[in-house]
XYZ file of C-alpha atoms in Angstrom:
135
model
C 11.581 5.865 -0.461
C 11.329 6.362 -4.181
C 12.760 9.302 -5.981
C 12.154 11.213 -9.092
C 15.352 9.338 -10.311
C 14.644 6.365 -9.312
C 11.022 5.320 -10.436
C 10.094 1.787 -11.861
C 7.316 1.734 -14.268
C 5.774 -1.680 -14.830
C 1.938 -2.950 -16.529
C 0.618 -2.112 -13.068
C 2.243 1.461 -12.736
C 5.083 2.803 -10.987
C 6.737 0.519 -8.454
C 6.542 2.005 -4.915
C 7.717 -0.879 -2.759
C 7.141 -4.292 -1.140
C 5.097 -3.777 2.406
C 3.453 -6.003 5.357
C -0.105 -6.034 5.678
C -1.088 -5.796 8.946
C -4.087 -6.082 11.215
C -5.380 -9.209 9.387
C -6.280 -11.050 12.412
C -8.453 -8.467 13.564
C -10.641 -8.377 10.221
C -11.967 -11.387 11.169
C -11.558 -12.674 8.045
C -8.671 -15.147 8.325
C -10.453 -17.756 6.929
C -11.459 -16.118 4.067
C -8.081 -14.408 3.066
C -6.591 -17.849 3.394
C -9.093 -19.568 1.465
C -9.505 -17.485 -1.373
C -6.109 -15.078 -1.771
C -3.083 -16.002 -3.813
C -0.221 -14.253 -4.611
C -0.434 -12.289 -7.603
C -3.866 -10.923 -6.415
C -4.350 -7.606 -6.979
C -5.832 -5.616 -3.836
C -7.670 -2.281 -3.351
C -6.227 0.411 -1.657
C -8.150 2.950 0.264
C -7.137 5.697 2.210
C -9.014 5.372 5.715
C -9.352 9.014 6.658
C -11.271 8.675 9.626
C -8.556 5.788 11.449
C -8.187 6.958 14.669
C -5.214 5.202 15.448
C -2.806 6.117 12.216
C -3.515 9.677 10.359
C -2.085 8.114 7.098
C -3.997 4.441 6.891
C -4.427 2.745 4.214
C -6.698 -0.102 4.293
C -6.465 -2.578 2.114
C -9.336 -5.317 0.172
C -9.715 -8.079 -1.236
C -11.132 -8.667 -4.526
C -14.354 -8.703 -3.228
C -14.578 -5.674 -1.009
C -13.595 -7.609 2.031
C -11.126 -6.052 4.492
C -7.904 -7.870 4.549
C -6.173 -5.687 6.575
C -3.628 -2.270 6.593
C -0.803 -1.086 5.368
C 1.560 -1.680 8.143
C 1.820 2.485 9.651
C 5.806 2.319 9.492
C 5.469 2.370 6.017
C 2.407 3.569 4.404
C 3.579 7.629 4.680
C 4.398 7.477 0.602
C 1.386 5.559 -0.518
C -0.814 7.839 2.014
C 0.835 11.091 -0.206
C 0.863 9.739 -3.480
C -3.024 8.577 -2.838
C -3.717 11.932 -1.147
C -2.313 14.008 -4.129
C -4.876 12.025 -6.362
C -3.109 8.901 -7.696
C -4.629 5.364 -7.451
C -2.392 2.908 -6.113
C -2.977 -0.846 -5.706
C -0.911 -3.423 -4.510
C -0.615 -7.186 -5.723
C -0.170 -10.134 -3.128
C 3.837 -11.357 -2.777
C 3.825 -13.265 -0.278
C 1.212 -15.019 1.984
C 2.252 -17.469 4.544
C -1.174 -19.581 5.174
C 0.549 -21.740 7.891
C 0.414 -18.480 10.336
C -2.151 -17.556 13.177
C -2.047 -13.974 11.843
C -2.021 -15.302 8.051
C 0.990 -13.461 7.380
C 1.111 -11.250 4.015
C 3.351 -8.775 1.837
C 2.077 -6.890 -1.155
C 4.083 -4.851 -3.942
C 2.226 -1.523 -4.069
C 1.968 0.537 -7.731
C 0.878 3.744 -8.224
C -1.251 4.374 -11.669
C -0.692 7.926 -12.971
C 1.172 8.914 -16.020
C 4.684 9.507 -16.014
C 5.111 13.440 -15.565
C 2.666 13.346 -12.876
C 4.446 10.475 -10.740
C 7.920 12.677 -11.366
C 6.556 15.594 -9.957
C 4.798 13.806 -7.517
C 8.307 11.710 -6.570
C 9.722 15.333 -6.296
C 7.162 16.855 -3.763
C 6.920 13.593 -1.640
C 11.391 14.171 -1.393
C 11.062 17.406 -0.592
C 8.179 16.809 2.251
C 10.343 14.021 3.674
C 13.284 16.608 3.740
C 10.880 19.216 6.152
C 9.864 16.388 8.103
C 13.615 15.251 8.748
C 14.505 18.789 9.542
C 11.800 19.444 11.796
């Protein structure tokens, strides 16, 4: 988890962290991903609302508008609030291990919003981790 003290601001935005993509091998799109992705891709992220099996998803694309997969649910609760409270957030290819049945990938997610905005934002998403904790 990032904090307000600790953000990274790079020429894609503000570092949020390295994460697994998951449910590739159920896109049906193996091929495809291993054909024509690379690291240093950039990917879409969209929040997927209506996922009936993870309240925060975040799906992720390819260049193209092809699904490539999720962002894996033990870790996509601060991208899910940072895209929720209006940022855009992508997320570049790190690593992709083409050798794997699953085609195995991790992407560095940024979020693109100016700099008092991601504090602020940083702030709240601490503070909601802190009621969640002390539920």
């Amino acid at each position: 988890m990032n904090s307000a003290y600790d953000l990274f601001p790079t020429d894609k935005g503000f570092f949020i962290g390295r994460k697994r993509v998951t449910g590739i091998f159920q896109t049906g799109r193996r091929l495809a991903i291993r054909n024509n992705t690379e690291p240093g891709d950039e990917l879409t992220l969209i929040r997927d609302y209506g996922n009936k099996f993870d309240e925060r998803a975040v799906r992720v694309r390819d260049r193209y508008g092809g699904d490539v997969g999720f962002i894996e649910a033990k870790s996509n609760d601060e991208i899910a609030f940072y895209m929720d409270s209006g940022c855009e957030c992508i997320a570049v290819v790190a690593e992709l291990d083409k050798k794997s049945a699953t085609v195995g990938m991790l992407v560095d997610v940024f979020c693109r919003c100016d700099v008092v905005s991601m504090e602020r934002l940083a702030a709240s998403y601490e503070e909601y981790m802190r009621s969640q904790l002390n539920f």
